[in-house]
Tab-separated table of C-alpha atoms in Angstrom:
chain	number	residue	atom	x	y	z
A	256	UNK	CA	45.343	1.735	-29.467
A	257	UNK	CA	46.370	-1.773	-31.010
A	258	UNK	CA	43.517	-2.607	-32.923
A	259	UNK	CA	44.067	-6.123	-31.530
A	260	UNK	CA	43.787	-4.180	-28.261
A	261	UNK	CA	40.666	-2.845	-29.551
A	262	UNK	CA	38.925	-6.128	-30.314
A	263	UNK	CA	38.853	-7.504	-26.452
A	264	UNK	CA	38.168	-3.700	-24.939
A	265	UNK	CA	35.161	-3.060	-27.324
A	266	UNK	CA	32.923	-5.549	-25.913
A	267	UNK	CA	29.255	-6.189	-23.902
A	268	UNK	CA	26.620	-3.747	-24.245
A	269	UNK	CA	27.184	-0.397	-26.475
A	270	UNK	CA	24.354	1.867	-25.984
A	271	UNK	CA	23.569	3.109	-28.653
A	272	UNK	CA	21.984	6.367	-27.242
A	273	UNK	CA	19.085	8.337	-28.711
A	274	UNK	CA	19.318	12.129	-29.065
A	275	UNK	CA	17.125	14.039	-26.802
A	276	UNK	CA	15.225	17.303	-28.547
A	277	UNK	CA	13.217	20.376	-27.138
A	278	UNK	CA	10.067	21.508	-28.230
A	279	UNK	CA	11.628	23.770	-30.841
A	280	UNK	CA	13.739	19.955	-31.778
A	281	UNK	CA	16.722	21.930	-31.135
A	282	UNK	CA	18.923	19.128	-29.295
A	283	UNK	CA	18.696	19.287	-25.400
A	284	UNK	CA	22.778	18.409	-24.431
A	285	UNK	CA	21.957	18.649	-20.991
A	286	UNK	CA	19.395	15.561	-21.325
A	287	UNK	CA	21.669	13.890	-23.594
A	288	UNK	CA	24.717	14.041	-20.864
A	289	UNK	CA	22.067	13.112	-18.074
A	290	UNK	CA	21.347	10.224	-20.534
A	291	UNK	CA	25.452	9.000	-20.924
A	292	UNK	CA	25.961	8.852	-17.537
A	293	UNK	CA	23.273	7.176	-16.639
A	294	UNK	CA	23.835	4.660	-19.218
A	295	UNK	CA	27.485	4.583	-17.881
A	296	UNK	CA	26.556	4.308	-14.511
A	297	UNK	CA	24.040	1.588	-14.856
A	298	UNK	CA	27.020	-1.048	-16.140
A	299	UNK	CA	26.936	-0.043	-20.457
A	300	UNK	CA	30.144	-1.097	-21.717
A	301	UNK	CA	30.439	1.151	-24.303
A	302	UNK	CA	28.467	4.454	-25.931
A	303	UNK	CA	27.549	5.238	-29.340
A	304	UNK	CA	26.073	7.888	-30.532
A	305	UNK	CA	24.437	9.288	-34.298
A	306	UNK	CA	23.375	5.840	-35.308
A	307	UNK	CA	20.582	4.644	-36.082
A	308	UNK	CA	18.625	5.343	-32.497
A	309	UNK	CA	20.128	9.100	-33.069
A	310	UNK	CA	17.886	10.183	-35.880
A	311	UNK	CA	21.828	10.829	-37.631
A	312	UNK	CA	19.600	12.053	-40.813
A	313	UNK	CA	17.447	14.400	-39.429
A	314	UNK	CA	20.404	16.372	-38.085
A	315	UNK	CA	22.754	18.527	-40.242
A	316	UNK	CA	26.433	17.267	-40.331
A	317	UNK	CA	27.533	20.246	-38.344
A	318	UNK	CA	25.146	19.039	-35.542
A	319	UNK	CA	26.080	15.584	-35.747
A	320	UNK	CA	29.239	16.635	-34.865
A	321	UNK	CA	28.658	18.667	-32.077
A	322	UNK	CA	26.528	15.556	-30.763
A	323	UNK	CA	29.618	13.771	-31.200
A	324	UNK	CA	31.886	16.405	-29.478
A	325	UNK	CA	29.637	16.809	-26.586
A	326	UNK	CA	29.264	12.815	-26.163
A	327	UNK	CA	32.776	12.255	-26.423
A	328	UNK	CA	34.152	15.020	-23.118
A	329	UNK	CA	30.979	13.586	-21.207
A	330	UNK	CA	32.412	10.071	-21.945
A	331	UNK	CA	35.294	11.363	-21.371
A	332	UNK	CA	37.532	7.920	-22.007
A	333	UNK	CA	34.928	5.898	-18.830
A	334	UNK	CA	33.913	3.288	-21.381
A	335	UNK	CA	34.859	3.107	-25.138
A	336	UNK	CA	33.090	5.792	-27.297
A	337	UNK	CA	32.075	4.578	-30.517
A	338	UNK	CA	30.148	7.520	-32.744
A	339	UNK	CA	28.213	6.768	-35.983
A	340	UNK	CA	29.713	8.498	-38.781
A	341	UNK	CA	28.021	7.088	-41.508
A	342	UNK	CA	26.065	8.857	-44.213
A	343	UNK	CA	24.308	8.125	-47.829
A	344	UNK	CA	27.033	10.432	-48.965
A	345	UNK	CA	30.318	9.400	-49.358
A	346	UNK	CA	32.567	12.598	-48.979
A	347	UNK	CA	30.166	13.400	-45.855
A	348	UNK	CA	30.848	9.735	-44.187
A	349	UNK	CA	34.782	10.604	-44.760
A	350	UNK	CA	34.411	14.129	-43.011
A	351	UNK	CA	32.588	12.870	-39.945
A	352	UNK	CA	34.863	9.881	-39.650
A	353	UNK	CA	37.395	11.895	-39.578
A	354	UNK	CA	36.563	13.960	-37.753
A	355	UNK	CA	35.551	11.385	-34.689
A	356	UNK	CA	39.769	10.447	-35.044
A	357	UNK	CA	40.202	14.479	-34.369
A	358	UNK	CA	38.089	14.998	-31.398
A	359	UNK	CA	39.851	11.503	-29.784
A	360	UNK	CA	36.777	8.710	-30.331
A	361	UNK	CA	37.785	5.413	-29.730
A	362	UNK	CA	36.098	3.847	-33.069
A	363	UNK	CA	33.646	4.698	-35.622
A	364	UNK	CA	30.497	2.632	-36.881
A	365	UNK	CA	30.090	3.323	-40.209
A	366	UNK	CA	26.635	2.140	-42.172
A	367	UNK	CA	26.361	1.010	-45.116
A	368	UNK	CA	24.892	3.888	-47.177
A	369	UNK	CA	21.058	3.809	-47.368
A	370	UNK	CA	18.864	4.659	-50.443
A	371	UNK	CA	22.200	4.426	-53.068
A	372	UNK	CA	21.966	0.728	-53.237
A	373	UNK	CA	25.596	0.269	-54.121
A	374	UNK	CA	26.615	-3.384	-55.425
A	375	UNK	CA	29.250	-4.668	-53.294
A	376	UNK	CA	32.194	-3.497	-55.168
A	377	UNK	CA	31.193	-0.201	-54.915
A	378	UNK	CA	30.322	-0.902	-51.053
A	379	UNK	CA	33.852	-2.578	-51.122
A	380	UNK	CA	35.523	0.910	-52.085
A	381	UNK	CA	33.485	2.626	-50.324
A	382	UNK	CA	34.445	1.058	-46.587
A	383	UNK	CA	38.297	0.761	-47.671
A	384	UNK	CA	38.431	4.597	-48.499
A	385	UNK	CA	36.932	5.393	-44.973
A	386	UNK	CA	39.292	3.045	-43.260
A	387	UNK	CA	42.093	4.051	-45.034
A	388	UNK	CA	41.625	7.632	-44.142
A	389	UNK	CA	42.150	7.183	-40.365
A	390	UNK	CA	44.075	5.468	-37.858
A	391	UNK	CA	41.094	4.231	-35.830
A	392	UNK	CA	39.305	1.309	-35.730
A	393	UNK	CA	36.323	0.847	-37.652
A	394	UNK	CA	33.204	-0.845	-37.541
A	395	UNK	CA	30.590	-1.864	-39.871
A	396	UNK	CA	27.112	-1.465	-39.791
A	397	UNK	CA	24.792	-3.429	-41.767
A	398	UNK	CA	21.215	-2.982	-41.449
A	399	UNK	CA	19.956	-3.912	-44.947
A	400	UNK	CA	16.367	-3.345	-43.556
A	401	UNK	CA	17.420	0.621	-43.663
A	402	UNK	CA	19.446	0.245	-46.563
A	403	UNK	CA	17.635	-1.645	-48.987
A	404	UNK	CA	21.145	-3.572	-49.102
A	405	UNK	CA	23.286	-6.092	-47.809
A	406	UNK	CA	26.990	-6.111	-47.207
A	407	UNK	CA	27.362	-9.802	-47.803
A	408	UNK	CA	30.189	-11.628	-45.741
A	409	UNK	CA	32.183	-11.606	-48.658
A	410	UNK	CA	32.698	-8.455	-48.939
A	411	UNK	CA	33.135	-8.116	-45.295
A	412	UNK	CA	35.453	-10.537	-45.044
A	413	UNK	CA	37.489	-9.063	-48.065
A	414	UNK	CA	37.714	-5.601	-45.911
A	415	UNK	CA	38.578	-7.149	-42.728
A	416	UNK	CA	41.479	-8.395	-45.307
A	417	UNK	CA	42.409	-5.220	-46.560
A	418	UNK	CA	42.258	-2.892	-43.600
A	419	UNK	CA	43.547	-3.825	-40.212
A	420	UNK	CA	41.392	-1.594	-38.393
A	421	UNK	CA	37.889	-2.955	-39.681
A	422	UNK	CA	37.588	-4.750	-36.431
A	423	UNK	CA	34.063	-5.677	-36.830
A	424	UNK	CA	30.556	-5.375	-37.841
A	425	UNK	CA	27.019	-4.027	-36.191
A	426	UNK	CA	24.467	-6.985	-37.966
A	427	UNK	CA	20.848	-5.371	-37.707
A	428	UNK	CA	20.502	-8.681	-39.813
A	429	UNK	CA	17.848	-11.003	-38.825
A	430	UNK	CA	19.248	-13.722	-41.259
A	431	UNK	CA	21.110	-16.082	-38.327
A	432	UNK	CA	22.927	-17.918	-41.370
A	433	UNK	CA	24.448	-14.504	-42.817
A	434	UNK	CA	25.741	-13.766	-39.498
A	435	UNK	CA	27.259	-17.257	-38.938
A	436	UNK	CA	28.826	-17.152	-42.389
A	437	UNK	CA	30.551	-13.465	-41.093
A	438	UNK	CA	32.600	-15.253	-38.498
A	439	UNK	CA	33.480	-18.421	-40.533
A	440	UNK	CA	34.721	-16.148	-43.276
A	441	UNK	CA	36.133	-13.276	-41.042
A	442	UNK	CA	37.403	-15.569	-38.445
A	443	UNK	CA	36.050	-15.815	-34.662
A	444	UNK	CA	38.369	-13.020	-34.053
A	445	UNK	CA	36.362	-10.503	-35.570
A	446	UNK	CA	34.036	-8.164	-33.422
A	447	UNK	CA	30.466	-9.638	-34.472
A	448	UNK	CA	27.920	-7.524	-33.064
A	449	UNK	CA	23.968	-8.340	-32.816
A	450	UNK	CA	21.993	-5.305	-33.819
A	451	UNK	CA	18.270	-7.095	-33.665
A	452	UNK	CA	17.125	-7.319	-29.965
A	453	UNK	CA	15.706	-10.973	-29.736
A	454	UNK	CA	19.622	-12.353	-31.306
A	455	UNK	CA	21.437	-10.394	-28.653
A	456	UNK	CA	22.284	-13.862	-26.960
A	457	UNK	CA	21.922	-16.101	-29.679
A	458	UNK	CA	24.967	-13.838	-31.203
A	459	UNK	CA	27.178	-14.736	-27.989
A	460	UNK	CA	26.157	-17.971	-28.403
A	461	UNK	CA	28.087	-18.303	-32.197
A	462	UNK	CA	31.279	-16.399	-31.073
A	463	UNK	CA	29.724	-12.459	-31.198
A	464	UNK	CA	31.515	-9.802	-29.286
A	465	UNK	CA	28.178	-8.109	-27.497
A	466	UNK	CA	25.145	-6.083	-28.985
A	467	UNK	CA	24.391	-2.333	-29.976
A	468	UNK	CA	20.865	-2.687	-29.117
A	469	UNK	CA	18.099	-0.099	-28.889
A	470	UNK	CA	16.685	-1.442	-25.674
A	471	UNK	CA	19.465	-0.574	-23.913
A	472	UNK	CA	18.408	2.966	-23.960
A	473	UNK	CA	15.561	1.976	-21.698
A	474	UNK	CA	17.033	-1.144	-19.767
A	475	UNK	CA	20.866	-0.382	-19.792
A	476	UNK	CA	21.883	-2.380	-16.619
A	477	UNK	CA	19.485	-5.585	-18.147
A	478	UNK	CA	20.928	-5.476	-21.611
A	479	UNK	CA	24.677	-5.236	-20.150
A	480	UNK	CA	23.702	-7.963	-17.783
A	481	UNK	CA	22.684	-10.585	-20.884
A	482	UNK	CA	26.744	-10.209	-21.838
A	483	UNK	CA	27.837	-10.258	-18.583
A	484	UNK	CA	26.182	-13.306	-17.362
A	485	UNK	CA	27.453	-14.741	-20.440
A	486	UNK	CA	31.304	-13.542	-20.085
A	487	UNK	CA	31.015	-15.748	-16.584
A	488	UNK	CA	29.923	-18.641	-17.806
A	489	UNK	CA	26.612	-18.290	-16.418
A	490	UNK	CA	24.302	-19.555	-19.299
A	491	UNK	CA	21.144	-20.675	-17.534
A	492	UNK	CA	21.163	-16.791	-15.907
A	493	UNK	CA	21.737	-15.052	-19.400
A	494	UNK	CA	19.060	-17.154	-21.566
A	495	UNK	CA	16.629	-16.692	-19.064
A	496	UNK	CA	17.273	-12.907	-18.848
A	497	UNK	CA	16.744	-13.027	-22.735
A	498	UNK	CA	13.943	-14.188	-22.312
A	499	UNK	CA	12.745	-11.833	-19.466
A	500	UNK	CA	13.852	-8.892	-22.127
A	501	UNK	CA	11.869	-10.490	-25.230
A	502	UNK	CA	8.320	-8.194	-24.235
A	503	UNK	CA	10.289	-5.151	-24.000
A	504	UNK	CA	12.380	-5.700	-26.978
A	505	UNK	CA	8.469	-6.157	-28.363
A	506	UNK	CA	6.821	-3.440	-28.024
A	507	UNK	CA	10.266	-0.754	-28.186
A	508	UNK	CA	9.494	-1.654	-31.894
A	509	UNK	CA	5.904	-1.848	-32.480
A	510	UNK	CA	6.789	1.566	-34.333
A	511	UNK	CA	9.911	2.766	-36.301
A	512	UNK	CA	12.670	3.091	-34.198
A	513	UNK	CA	13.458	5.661	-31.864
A	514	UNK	CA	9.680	6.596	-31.614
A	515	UNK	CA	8.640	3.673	-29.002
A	516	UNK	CA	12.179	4.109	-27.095
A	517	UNK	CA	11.965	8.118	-26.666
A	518	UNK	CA	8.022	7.504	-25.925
A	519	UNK	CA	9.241	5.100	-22.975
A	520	UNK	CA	12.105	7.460	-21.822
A	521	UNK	CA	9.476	10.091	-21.700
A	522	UNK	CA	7.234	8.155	-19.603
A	523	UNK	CA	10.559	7.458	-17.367
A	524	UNK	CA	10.554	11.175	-16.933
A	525	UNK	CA	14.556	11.171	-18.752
A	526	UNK	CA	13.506	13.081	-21.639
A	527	UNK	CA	10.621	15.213	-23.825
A	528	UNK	CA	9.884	12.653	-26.481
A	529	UNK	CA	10.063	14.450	-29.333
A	530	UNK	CA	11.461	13.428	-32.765
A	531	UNK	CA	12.386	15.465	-35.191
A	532	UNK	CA	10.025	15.271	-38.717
A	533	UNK	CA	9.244	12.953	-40.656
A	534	UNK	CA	9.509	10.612	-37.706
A	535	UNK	CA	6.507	10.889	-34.908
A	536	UNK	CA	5.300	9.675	-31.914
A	537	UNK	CA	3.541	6.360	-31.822
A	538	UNK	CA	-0.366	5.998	-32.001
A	539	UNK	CA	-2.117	6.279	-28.226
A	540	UNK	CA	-2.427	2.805	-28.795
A	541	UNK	CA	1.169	1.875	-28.825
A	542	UNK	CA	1.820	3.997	-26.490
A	543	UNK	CA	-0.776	2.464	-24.064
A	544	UNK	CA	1.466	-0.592	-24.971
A	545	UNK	CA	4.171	0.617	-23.856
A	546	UNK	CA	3.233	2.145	-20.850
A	547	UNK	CA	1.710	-1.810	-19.935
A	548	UNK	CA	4.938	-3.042	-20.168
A	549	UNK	CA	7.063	-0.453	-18.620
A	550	UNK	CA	4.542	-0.864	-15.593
A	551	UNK	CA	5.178	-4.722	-15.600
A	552	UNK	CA	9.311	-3.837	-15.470
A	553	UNK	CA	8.594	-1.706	-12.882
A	554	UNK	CA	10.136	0.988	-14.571
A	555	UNK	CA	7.381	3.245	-14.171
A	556	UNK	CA	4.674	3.872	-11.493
A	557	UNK	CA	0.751	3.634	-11.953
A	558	UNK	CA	0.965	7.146	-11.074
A	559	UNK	CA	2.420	8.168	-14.621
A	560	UNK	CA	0.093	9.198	-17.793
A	561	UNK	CA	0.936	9.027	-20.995
């Protein structure tokens, strides 16, 4: 694919879908198929998988992989499948990313890598040696919250520069001006992506290309409607759907991130919600909160306990 091609097909709403585990926090594939096609059939325009939502560093590489595999036949080329191949360790990030290429992904989201702290020359050769060692496109993903650093737009800009198939960037940024300064310096072209719930339409608004946001693992067909009112021109219907998302997109991170999501899938009766240590379920008390809320989205019954 063209990465020019690329650019207008990977846009909307890219799940970014949790991994499912069983009481012995083996991964349950069957859930985590149920869990793509639902997300495909309720209007997602694209899946990821093994980011941040996917606990990618509780798992070994070899069963990030097989997550991969197994997401990528169930996709199976529906919607554009975009795996996280990222990693705090650089030959490991090169291994999985190329591997996604092998078993036929569509792109790879590669984040910048957490707990190094790498200044941005070194996060400069970092990005270009992973791009340059496929034929896919590639996008970013900076979530300096996680990483303890920031891939300023400099730096961004200077890759999108040097490797035609960094398309775009994931910003789990909540600085509005950083993001702005992306697109001025990367051009309007470039894939901007909104990676904090509550900018998920104020990143449309500035030029962004759609959202890889946690919620939709709980409200796929609402997230995916936010873009798609959008893409029509209807802007009074997508602001006040942001709006109507804002208490969900609340209290799905009250907690770290997947805990409150797989606690509200669990209530939906999609999945166990188990994570995998040293992640762990919310307090009662957040999950009480969440339970509220999914009642007022109708998304669960009063029947259901926590």
């Amino acid at each position: 694919m063209a990465f020019e091609e690329a650019k207008e097909r990977f846009r909307g709403s890219i799940a970014p879908v949790i991994t499912p585990f069983n009481e012995d926090e083996s991964i349950d594939f069957e859930k985590f198929k149920e869990l793509i096609n639902w997300q495909i059939a309720s209007g997602s325009h694209g899946i990821s998988v093994t980011g941040t939502s996917g606990e990618p560093s509780s798992m070994s590489i070899e069963e990030r992989i097989q997550v991969m595999e197994t997401a990528c036949k169930t996709v199976n080329g529906r919607v554009p499948f975009i795996p996280g191949t990222g990693s705090t360790n650089h030959q490991e990030t090169l291994r999985m990313t190329k591997a996604a290429q092998e078993m036929g992904a569509d792109a790879a989201m590669v984040i910048v890598p957490y707990y190094n702290k790498p200044n941005q020359h070194a996060l400069y050769q970092h990005f270009k040696q992973v791009a340059d060692s496929v034929d896919i496109p590639i996008i970013l993903y900076n979530i300096p919250g996680r990483t303890a650093v920031n891939l300023e737009a400099f730096t961004i800009a200077r890759l999108a520069e040097d490797c035609p198939n960094i398309i775009g960037v994931k910003e789990s940024n909540k600085d509005f001006e950083h993001v702005n300064k992306v697109l001025l310096k990367c051009g309007r072209n470039f894939n901007l992506y909104s990676g904090i719930e509550v900018l998920c339409y104020p990143m449309l608004a500035i030029g962004g290309a759609g959202h890889i946001s946690a919620t939709a693992n709980v409200a796929p067909r609402e997230v995916a409607e936010v873009y798609n009112r959008w893409d029509r021109g209807d802007v009074k219907s997508a602001q006040d759907l942001h709006y109507e998302l804002m208490p969900l997109n609340d209290v799905l991170f009250r907690d770290t991130n997947p805990a409150p999501a797989k606690a509200a899938l669990g209530m939906m009766g999609k999945i166990k919600p188990i994570l995998r240590k040293p992640l762990d379920v919310p307090s009662l008390e957040i999950q009480n909160e969440i339970r509220e809320v999914l009642l007022d989205y109708q998304l669960i019954t009063e029947d259901v306990e926590i």
